[in-house]
Amino acid sequence: MTNATASSEPDELDQCIAFLADPKRYDVKLVALDILTGLSDSPEGVAKLKTKLDKLLAFTLRLVPVPQPVAMAPQASEGALMLLVNLSHDAEAAAKMIESRVIARVMDYIKDGICPHPRLMAMLLANLTASDAGCSELLQLGQGKLEGLNIAVLLKKFMLSGMNYGMTGAGTDDPFEHVASVLTNVTRLKAARLLLLQEGRGLLQVLVAQLASPSELRRRGATGAIKNCCMQAQSDGTLEVVLKDSMVLTKMMGPINGEEPKELDDLVREAAAESVTALAGTKAGRAALWQVKAPEVINAGYALEEHPGVCFALERAGELFLSDSFQQEEAGGAEGLASVKEDEGGEAGAGAPAGAPAAGALVGTPAGGAGSSDAVWAVGPHGRYRVGGYRRPEDDATAPQGDEVAAAGEEEPSWEEVEVSADTAAAAAAPQADADAQAAE
């Protein structure tokens, strides 16, 4: 009986998928979608669905657009998108979707406004851009004048949606907030950063505006994308663009300035602090940050900060500004304080504790991170549906490797004690050592 049941499963699955193609019976389609979505909520079920992936994708994608009002068509569209979101959390299924041009079709639905579920479509894009191939497909790299068109559309939707959400407040529907994760993902790629930081696109202005959003997801995605741009600005040749607008630099420091309303999310503050530290690792960056009183902001934020990772990043930035100040003033009392070497690659991280995140590590959504504790769950009428969330590559050995991403498998620091650099420790101990020497004499 067991063998008979096992052999009949493929036929039953085929029949269930075939119901999605029924041109009239939306009630039957909804039942079939309910069954298929239930299967997609477990690894075993996803494995079964992947055996029929070509046929499943073809029939499911037809249900997503709702060009004309038809009874139960919006519910079928929602069910189809939930199924796709679940499947896209599997790396193999996501790769098949990218190969099948799912990103292009979803972007067409967004542009034409023929799908009533933009939030689920943004979730799907967030998962599909967890890979470099997905990012390239979304950015339309190599497609001439079309390059960047999709991301320009998403940026506009993201900005307008954020304005409406900011006025109505948390608890209301923010249909494009998951675009924040998309922006974090695509800015892992050098080609994407060069494209998005072109004059007139206004990427950084859009991102810093999100730092005051009531949406934690927006703030996390925005600071993640800002960090990616700042970390590689020197090597990308975009440092001048990043430093050009003093308003951007001032707002970039908002999460760590210690002012009310305080940023409560540790990941947002840490990414903001690391962005400032990366810019402070360059001569031009320090000069621009001095102009917006960054050392004062760092001091004020550090006095109130308790998170070890944020404190460490602020300490690194403080060392850079302290060294710069001593060099400018040519003060003789700086003996014992070793100057912090400027890293022209933007990675000012001398003296990091063992296992600490690399200063140049880019952030993004891990591919195939179904077990990630940081995953975002979309709750629908049939259960919960996964969508990738904000996570640093160094946190997950399965993270995708984009341009210059830190090597996977890096040990996570315990942060039980935050170490400072040996030079700083020696400088702090120098007065006491002199006193001990005099006492010995």
Short mmCIF file of C-alpha atoms in Angstrom, two decimals:
data_model
loop_
_atom_site.label_atom_id
_atom_site.label_comp_id
_atom_site.label_asym_id
_atom_site.label_seq_id
_atom_site.Cartn_x
_atom_site.Cartn_y
_atom_site.Cartn_z
CA MET A 1 0.00 0.00 0.00
CA THR A 2 2.86 2.32 0.79
CA ASN A 3 4.47 1.66 -2.61
CA ALA A 4 1.17 2.26 -4.39
CA THR A 5 0.70 5.57 -2.57
CA ALA A 6 4.24 6.69 -3.38
CA SER A 7 3.81 5.85 -7.06
CA SER A 8 0.51 7.75 -7.24
CA GLU A 9 1.88 10.99 -5.74
CA PRO A 10 3.32 12.38 -9.00
CA ASP A 11 -0.01 11.84 -10.77
CA GLU A 12 -1.91 13.53 -7.95
CA LEU A 13 0.53 16.46 -8.01
CA ASP A 14 0.14 16.77 -11.77
CA GLN A 15 -3.63 16.85 -11.40
CA CYS A 16 -3.43 19.47 -8.68
CA ILE A 17 -1.19 21.70 -10.83
CA ALA A 18 -3.47 21.15 -13.83
CA PHE A 19 -6.39 22.61 -11.85
CA LEU A 20 -4.57 25.96 -11.93
CA ALA A 21 -5.16 26.11 -15.67
CA ASP A 22 -8.97 25.80 -15.41
CA PRO A 23 -10.21 28.92 -17.24
CA LYS A 24 -13.45 29.29 -15.25
CA ARG A 25 -13.41 27.43 -11.92
CA TYR A 26 -11.61 29.88 -9.59
CA ASP A 27 -13.00 27.99 -6.61
CA VAL A 28 -11.10 24.91 -7.79
CA LYS A 29 -7.96 26.99 -8.39
CA LEU A 30 -8.09 28.32 -4.83
CA VAL A 31 -8.32 24.81 -3.40
CA ALA A 32 -5.39 23.68 -5.55
CA LEU A 33 -3.35 26.71 -4.50
CA ASP A 34 -4.11 25.98 -0.87
CA ILE A 35 -2.73 22.44 -1.26
CA LEU A 36 0.35 23.54 -3.18
CA THR A 37 1.12 26.38 -0.80
CA GLY A 38 0.86 23.98 2.11
CA LEU A 39 3.46 21.76 0.43
CA SER A 40 5.78 24.74 -0.13
CA ASP A 41 5.96 25.43 3.61
CA SER A 42 8.25 22.44 4.27
CA PRO A 43 11.55 21.27 2.74
CA GLU A 44 10.01 17.91 1.86
CA GLY A 45 7.11 19.57 0.10
CA VAL A 46 9.38 21.93 -1.81
CA ALA A 47 11.44 18.95 -2.96
CA LYS A 48 8.27 17.39 -4.44
CA LEU A 49 7.21 20.63 -6.11
CA LYS A 50 10.64 21.07 -7.70
CA THR A 51 10.09 17.87 -9.70
CA LYS A 52 7.27 19.69 -11.52
CA LEU A 53 8.77 23.19 -11.41
CA ASP A 54 8.52 24.10 -15.11
CA LYS A 55 4.83 23.32 -15.31
CA LEU A 56 4.12 24.78 -11.86
CA LEU A 57 5.80 28.11 -12.67
CA ALA A 58 4.01 28.41 -16.01
CA PHE A 59 0.55 27.92 -14.53
CA THR A 60 1.18 29.89 -11.33
CA LEU A 61 2.54 32.98 -13.08
CA ARG A 62 -0.60 33.19 -15.24
CA LEU A 63 -2.66 33.77 -12.09
CA VAL A 64 -0.60 36.71 -10.79
CA PRO A 65 -1.92 39.52 -13.04
CA VAL A 66 -5.55 40.58 -12.71
CA PRO A 67 -6.07 42.82 -15.75
CA GLN A 68 -9.88 42.74 -15.41
CA PRO A 69 -12.08 42.40 -12.31
CA VAL A 70 -13.12 38.78 -12.10
CA ALA A 71 -14.68 37.14 -9.05
CA MET A 72 -12.05 35.40 -6.88
CA ALA A 73 -9.22 36.37 -9.30
CA PRO A 74 -7.55 38.64 -6.67
CA GLN A 75 -7.56 35.76 -4.16
CA ALA A 76 -6.03 33.44 -6.74
CA SER A 77 -3.38 36.08 -7.50
CA GLU A 78 -2.53 36.34 -3.81
CA GLY A 79 -2.28 32.55 -3.44
CA ALA A 80 -0.07 32.26 -6.50
CA LEU A 81 2.33 34.92 -5.20
CA MET A 82 2.49 33.31 -1.77
CA LEU A 83 3.43 30.03 -3.42
CA LEU A 84 6.14 31.76 -5.47
CA VAL A 85 7.53 33.55 -2.41
CA ASN A 86 7.85 30.25 -0.58
CA LEU A 87 9.50 28.52 -3.53
CA SER A 88 11.92 31.41 -4.08
CA HIS A 89 13.40 30.76 -0.65
CA ASP A 90 14.93 27.60 -2.10
CA ALA A 91 18.14 28.41 -4.00
CA GLU A 92 17.54 25.88 -6.79
CA ALA A 93 13.94 27.00 -7.32
CA ALA A 94 14.99 30.65 -7.23
CA ALA A 95 17.64 30.01 -9.89
CA LYS A 96 14.99 28.39 -12.10
CA MET A 97 12.71 31.41 -11.62
CA ILE A 98 15.51 33.78 -12.64
CA GLU A 99 16.23 31.64 -15.70
CA SER A 100 12.51 31.74 -16.57
CA ARG A 101 12.53 35.57 -16.48
CA VAL A 102 10.18 35.76 -13.49
CA ILE A 103 11.81 39.03 -12.38
CA ALA A 104 11.03 40.66 -15.73
CA ARG A 105 7.41 39.51 -15.59
CA VAL A 106 6.93 40.72 -12.04
CA MET A 107 8.40 44.11 -12.96
CA ASP A 108 5.97 44.32 -15.90
CA TYR A 109 3.08 43.66 -13.50
CA ILE A 110 4.36 46.40 -11.17
CA LYS A 111 4.79 48.92 -13.99
CA ASP A 112 1.38 48.19 -15.50
CA GLY A 113 -0.37 48.07 -12.11
CA ILE A 114 -2.24 44.89 -13.02
CA CYS A 115 -1.60 42.97 -9.79
CA PRO A 116 -3.38 43.98 -6.57
CA HIS A 117 -0.60 42.59 -4.33
CA PRO A 118 2.53 44.75 -4.70
CA ARG A 119 3.75 43.82 -1.22
CA LEU A 120 4.02 40.13 -2.15
CA MET A 121 5.71 41.01 -5.45
CA ALA A 122 8.31 43.08 -3.55
CA MET A 123 8.87 40.11 -1.22
CA LEU A 124 9.45 37.87 -4.24
CA LEU A 125 11.99 40.31 -5.69
CA ALA A 126 13.78 40.47 -2.34
CA ASN A 127 14.25 36.70 -2.37
CA LEU A 128 15.27 36.49 -6.02
CA THR A 129 17.92 39.21 -5.63
CA ALA A 130 19.65 37.18 -2.91
CA SER A 131 21.85 35.87 -5.75
CA ASP A 132 24.16 37.82 -8.04
CA ALA A 133 22.26 36.47 -11.05
CA GLY A 134 19.00 37.83 -9.67
CA CYS A 135 20.57 41.24 -9.02
CA SER A 136 21.95 41.38 -12.56
CA GLU A 137 18.56 40.42 -14.00
CA LEU A 138 16.75 43.09 -12.02
CA LEU A 139 19.33 45.75 -12.91
CA GLN A 140 19.12 44.76 -16.62
CA LEU A 141 22.91 44.82 -16.84
CA GLY A 142 24.19 44.65 -20.41
CA GLN A 143 20.84 45.77 -21.87
CA GLY A 144 21.99 49.18 -23.04
CA LYS A 145 19.56 52.01 -22.39
CA LEU A 146 17.33 49.71 -20.36
CA GLU A 147 20.00 49.36 -17.67
CA GLY A 148 18.65 50.64 -14.36
CA LEU A 149 15.07 51.14 -15.57
CA ASN A 150 13.61 48.51 -13.26
CA ILE A 151 15.45 49.80 -10.21
CA ALA A 152 14.41 53.37 -11.05
CA VAL A 153 10.77 52.25 -11.06
CA LEU A 154 11.23 50.47 -7.73
CA LEU A 155 12.98 53.49 -6.19
CA LYS A 156 10.07 55.74 -7.13
CA LYS A 157 7.50 53.28 -5.77
CA PHE A 158 9.60 52.84 -2.64
CA MET A 159 9.84 56.58 -2.05
CA LEU A 160 6.15 57.34 -2.65
CA SER A 161 5.04 54.35 -0.58
CA GLY A 162 7.31 55.51 2.25
CA MET A 163 5.82 59.01 2.19
CA ASN A 164 2.28 57.64 2.48
CA TYR A 165 3.32 55.14 5.16
CA GLY A 166 5.07 57.87 7.13
CA MET A 167 1.93 60.00 7.16
CA THR A 168 -0.46 57.18 8.13
CA GLY A 169 1.88 55.53 10.65
CA ALA A 170 2.88 51.99 11.56
CA GLY A 171 0.21 49.35 11.38
CA THR A 172 -0.97 50.36 7.91
CA ASP A 173 -0.05 48.56 4.72
CA ASP A 174 3.31 49.61 3.26
CA PRO A 175 3.25 47.81 -0.11
CA PHE A 176 6.84 48.47 -1.17
CA GLU A 177 8.80 48.34 2.09
CA HIS A 178 10.53 45.10 1.03
CA VAL A 179 12.23 47.07 -1.74
CA ALA A 180 14.58 48.09 1.09
CA SER A 181 15.92 44.52 1.12
CA VAL A 182 16.21 44.60 -2.67
CA LEU A 183 18.37 47.73 -2.47
CA THR A 184 20.62 46.12 0.14
CA ASN A 185 21.01 43.07 -2.08
CA VAL A 186 21.76 44.80 -5.37
CA THR A 187 24.32 47.20 -3.85
CA ARG A 188 26.56 44.20 -3.12
CA LEU A 189 27.52 44.35 -6.79
CA LYS A 190 30.05 46.90 -7.98
CA ALA A 191 28.19 47.32 -11.27
CA ALA A 192 25.03 48.12 -9.34
CA ARG A 193 26.75 50.68 -7.13
CA LEU A 194 28.30 52.41 -10.13
CA LEU A 195 24.92 52.48 -11.86
CA LEU A 196 22.88 53.66 -8.89
CA LEU A 197 25.35 56.34 -7.81
CA GLN A 198 25.31 58.02 -11.21
CA GLU A 199 24.59 61.75 -11.16
CA GLY A 200 20.87 62.50 -11.00
CA ARG A 201 19.61 59.15 -9.72
CA GLY A 202 19.39 60.39 -6.14
CA LEU A 203 19.93 56.99 -4.53
CA LEU A 204 21.60 58.25 -1.36
CA GLN A 205 19.00 60.99 -0.89
CA VAL A 206 16.23 58.36 -1.06
CA LEU A 207 18.07 56.06 1.35
CA VAL A 208 18.84 58.62 4.07
CA ALA A 209 15.22 59.77 3.95
CA GLN A 210 14.21 56.27 5.09
CA LEU A 211 16.23 56.51 8.31
CA ALA A 212 13.34 58.41 9.91
CA SER A 213 10.74 55.88 8.74
CA PRO A 214 8.58 54.09 11.34
CA SER A 215 9.31 50.86 9.40
CA GLU A 216 12.23 48.93 10.88
CA LEU A 217 12.58 46.99 7.62
CA ARG A 218 12.98 50.24 5.66
CA ARG A 219 15.59 51.56 8.08
CA ARG A 220 17.54 48.28 8.05
CA GLY A 221 17.52 48.02 4.28
CA ALA A 222 18.48 51.67 3.82
CA THR A 223 21.44 51.53 6.21
CA GLY A 224 22.55 48.23 4.68
CA ALA A 225 22.60 49.78 1.19
CA ILE A 226 24.36 52.91 2.49
CA LYS A 227 26.99 50.76 4.16
CA ASN A 228 27.62 48.83 0.94
CA CYS A 229 28.12 52.09 -0.97
CA CYS A 230 30.41 53.58 1.68
CA MET A 231 32.54 50.48 2.20
CA GLN A 232 33.69 50.34 -1.41
CA ALA A 233 33.43 54.02 -2.36
CA GLN A 234 37.21 54.49 -2.58
CA SER A 235 37.86 51.42 -4.73
CA ASP A 236 34.72 52.02 -6.84
CA GLY A 237 35.76 55.59 -7.59
CA THR A 238 32.48 56.91 -6.17
CA LEU A 239 33.84 58.53 -3.02
CA GLU A 240 33.35 62.05 -4.38
CA VAL A 241 29.71 61.28 -5.16
CA VAL A 242 29.09 59.86 -1.68
CA LEU A 243 30.69 62.87 0.02
CA LYS A 244 29.18 65.52 -2.24
CA ASP A 245 25.98 66.26 -0.27
CA SER A 246 26.54 67.37 3.34
CA MET A 247 22.84 66.79 4.06
CA VAL A 248 23.29 63.11 3.17
CA LEU A 249 26.26 62.82 5.53
CA THR A 250 24.36 64.52 8.36
CA LYS A 251 21.29 62.29 7.98
CA MET A 252 23.52 59.22 7.61
CA MET A 253 24.69 59.83 11.18
CA GLY A 254 21.14 60.23 12.49
CA PRO A 255 20.85 56.70 13.97
CA ILE A 256 24.04 57.18 16.05
CA ASN A 257 23.75 60.82 17.13
CA GLY A 258 22.04 59.98 20.42
CA GLU A 259 19.23 62.46 19.81
CA GLU A 260 15.52 61.86 20.24
CA PRO A 261 13.80 59.95 18.82
CA LYS A 262 16.58 57.41 19.37
CA GLU A 263 17.14 54.56 16.94
CA LEU A 264 16.28 51.41 18.89
CA ASP A 265 17.39 48.80 16.36
CA ASP A 266 20.95 47.56 16.92
CA LEU A 267 21.48 46.53 13.28
CA VAL A 268 20.55 49.98 12.01
CA ARG A 269 22.90 51.74 14.42
CA GLU A 270 25.73 49.31 13.72
CA ALA A 271 25.44 49.70 9.94
CA ALA A 272 25.33 53.50 10.30
CA ALA A 273 28.41 53.49 12.55
CA GLU A 274 30.33 51.23 10.14
CA SER A 275 29.39 53.52 7.23
CA VAL A 276 30.87 56.53 9.03
CA THR A 277 33.97 54.54 9.97
CA ALA A 278 34.49 53.47 6.35
CA LEU A 279 34.34 57.07 5.13
CA ALA A 280 36.59 58.21 7.97
CA GLY A 281 39.19 55.73 6.71
CA THR A 282 39.91 58.04 3.77
CA LYS A 283 41.46 61.50 3.83
CA ALA A 284 38.66 63.03 1.76
CA GLY A 285 36.06 61.30 3.91
CA ARG A 286 37.49 62.68 7.15
CA ALA A 287 37.64 66.18 5.69
CA ALA A 288 33.96 66.01 4.68
CA LEU A 289 32.93 64.51 8.02
CA TRP A 290 34.79 67.22 9.95
CA GLN A 291 32.63 69.75 8.08
CA VAL A 292 29.42 68.17 9.43
CA LYS A 293 30.86 67.85 12.96
CA ALA A 294 31.09 64.06 12.86
CA PRO A 295 33.50 63.83 15.85
CA GLU A 296 30.96 65.64 18.04
CA VAL A 297 28.19 63.34 16.83
CA ILE A 298 30.31 60.27 17.53
CA ASN A 299 31.13 61.48 21.05
CA ALA A 300 27.48 62.22 21.83
CA GLY A 301 26.28 58.87 20.47
CA TYR A 302 29.06 56.88 22.09
CA ALA A 303 28.23 58.30 25.53
CA LEU A 304 24.76 56.72 25.32
CA GLU A 305 25.60 53.57 23.33
CA GLU A 306 25.51 50.11 24.96
CA HIS A 307 25.66 47.71 22.01
CA PRO A 308 29.20 46.25 21.68
CA GLY A 309 29.27 46.22 17.89
CA VAL A 310 28.17 49.84 17.61
CA CYS A 311 30.62 50.91 20.32
CA PHE A 312 33.50 49.20 18.55
CA ALA A 313 32.70 50.90 15.22
CA LEU A 314 32.46 54.29 16.93
CA GLU A 315 35.77 53.68 18.70
CA ARG A 316 37.46 52.94 15.38
CA ALA A 317 36.05 56.14 13.90
CA GLY A 318 37.14 58.08 16.98
CA GLU A 319 40.70 56.78 16.64
CA LEU A 320 40.80 57.98 13.04
CA PHE A 321 39.59 61.47 13.89
CA LEU A 322 41.89 61.66 16.92
CA SER A 323 44.90 60.74 14.80
CA ASP A 324 43.85 63.22 12.13
CA SER A 325 43.46 65.97 14.72
CA PHE A 326 46.95 65.33 16.14
CA GLN A 327 48.48 65.40 12.68
CA GLN A 328 46.77 68.67 11.78
CA GLU A 329 47.76 70.41 15.00
CA GLU A 330 51.29 68.88 14.99
CA ALA A 331 50.94 68.57 18.74
CA GLY A 332 53.97 67.30 20.61
CA GLY A 333 51.85 65.65 23.28
CA ALA A 334 50.71 62.94 20.92
CA GLU A 335 53.73 60.72 21.72
CA GLY A 336 52.56 57.25 22.64
CA LEU A 337 49.45 57.53 20.49
CA ALA A 338 50.32 55.63 17.33
CA SER A 339 48.60 57.13 14.33
CA VAL A 340 45.97 55.00 12.68
CA LYS A 341 47.05 54.19 9.18
CA GLU A 342 44.72 55.38 6.50
CA ASP A 343 43.40 52.59 4.37
CA GLU A 344 42.72 53.91 0.91
CA GLY A 345 40.38 50.98 0.33
CA GLY A 346 38.01 52.40 2.92
CA GLU A 347 38.56 49.69 5.53
CA ALA A 348 39.63 51.49 8.66
CA GLY A 349 39.66 48.59 11.04
CA ALA A 350 43.04 48.17 12.71
CA GLY A 351 42.84 46.51 16.08
CA ALA A 352 39.58 44.65 15.52
CA PRO A 353 38.84 41.90 18.04
CA ALA A 354 39.32 38.35 16.87
CA GLY A 355 36.31 37.24 14.85
CA ALA A 356 34.91 40.76 14.49
CA PRO A 357 33.09 41.54 11.24
CA ALA A 358 35.47 42.62 8.47
CA ALA A 359 35.31 46.33 7.87
CA GLY A 360 34.77 45.84 4.16
CA ALA A 361 32.12 43.13 4.41
CA LEU A 362 29.04 43.92 2.36
CA VAL A 363 25.56 43.15 3.59
CA GLY A 364 22.70 41.40 1.85
CA THR A 365 20.09 38.65 1.99
CA PRO A 366 21.53 35.12 2.09
CA ALA A 367 20.56 32.77 -0.69
CA GLY A 368 18.59 29.75 0.42
CA GLY A 369 18.47 30.92 4.02
CA ALA A 370 15.29 29.11 4.93
CA GLY A 371 16.57 28.38 8.38
CA SER A 372 17.75 31.91 9.05
CA SER A 373 16.64 33.28 12.39
CA ASP A 374 16.53 36.72 10.75
CA ALA A 375 14.03 35.68 8.06
CA VAL A 376 10.91 37.78 7.63
CA TRP A 377 7.63 35.89 7.67
CA ALA A 378 4.61 36.98 5.64
CA VAL A 379 1.42 35.74 7.27
CA GLY A 380 -1.42 34.88 4.93
CA PRO A 381 -4.77 33.10 5.17
CA HIS A 382 -3.16 29.68 4.69
CA GLY A 383 -0.25 29.98 7.11
CA ARG A 384 3.14 31.68 7.12
CA TYR A 385 5.29 32.40 4.11
CA ARG A 386 8.99 33.04 4.10
CA VAL A 387 10.79 35.97 2.60
CA GLY A 388 14.49 36.72 3.06
CA GLY A 389 15.38 39.41 5.60
CA TYR A 390 18.30 41.70 6.34
CA ARG A 391 21.40 39.72 7.25
CA ARG A 392 25.13 40.29 6.92
CA PRO A 393 27.12 37.77 4.82
CA GLU A 394 29.57 37.20 7.66
CA ASP A 395 26.62 35.98 9.79
CA ASP A 396 25.80 33.08 7.49
CA ALA A 397 28.15 30.62 5.81
CA THR A 398 25.58 30.21 3.00
CA ALA A 399 25.58 33.90 2.11
CA PRO A 400 26.04 34.82 -1.56
CA GLN A 401 29.42 36.13 -2.60
CA GLY A 402 29.05 39.39 -4.53
CA ASP A 403 31.80 41.82 -5.51
CA GLU A 404 34.45 41.81 -2.79
CA VAL A 405 32.17 40.19 -0.19
CA ALA A 406 34.03 38.84 2.83
CA ALA A 407 34.75 35.10 2.78
CA ALA A 408 31.99 32.88 4.13
CA GLY A 409 32.43 30.92 7.30
CA GLU A 410 33.88 33.77 9.34
CA GLU A 411 33.48 33.19 13.05
CA GLU A 412 30.93 35.37 14.81
CA PRO A 413 32.38 37.36 17.73
CA SER A 414 30.99 36.68 21.17
CA TRP A 415 31.22 40.39 22.03
CA GLU A 416 31.58 39.44 25.69
CA GLU A 417 34.48 41.90 25.79
CA VAL A 418 35.15 44.63 23.26
CA GLU A 419 38.88 44.97 22.67
CA VAL A 420 40.53 48.17 21.50
CA SER A 421 43.64 48.34 19.37
CA ALA A 422 47.02 47.62 20.92
CA ASP A 423 48.18 51.15 20.09
CA THR A 424 45.23 52.72 21.85
CA ALA A 425 45.68 50.48 24.87
CA ALA A 426 49.37 51.36 25.03
CA ALA A 427 48.56 55.06 24.83
CA ALA A 428 46.04 54.76 27.63
CA ALA A 429 48.55 52.91 29.80
CA ALA A 430 51.46 55.30 29.13
CA PRO A 431 50.72 57.81 31.95
CA GLN A 432 50.46 55.04 34.53
CA ALA A 433 53.70 53.47 33.26
CA ASP A 434 55.51 56.81 33.67
CA ALA A 435 54.15 57.15 37.19
CA ASP A 436 55.33 53.63 38.07
CA ALA A 437 58.79 54.37 36.67
CA GLN A 438 59.10 57.54 38.78
CA ALA A 439 57.96 55.68 41.87
CA ALA A 440 60.59 53.00 41.24
CA GLU A 441 63.34 55.65 40.97
#
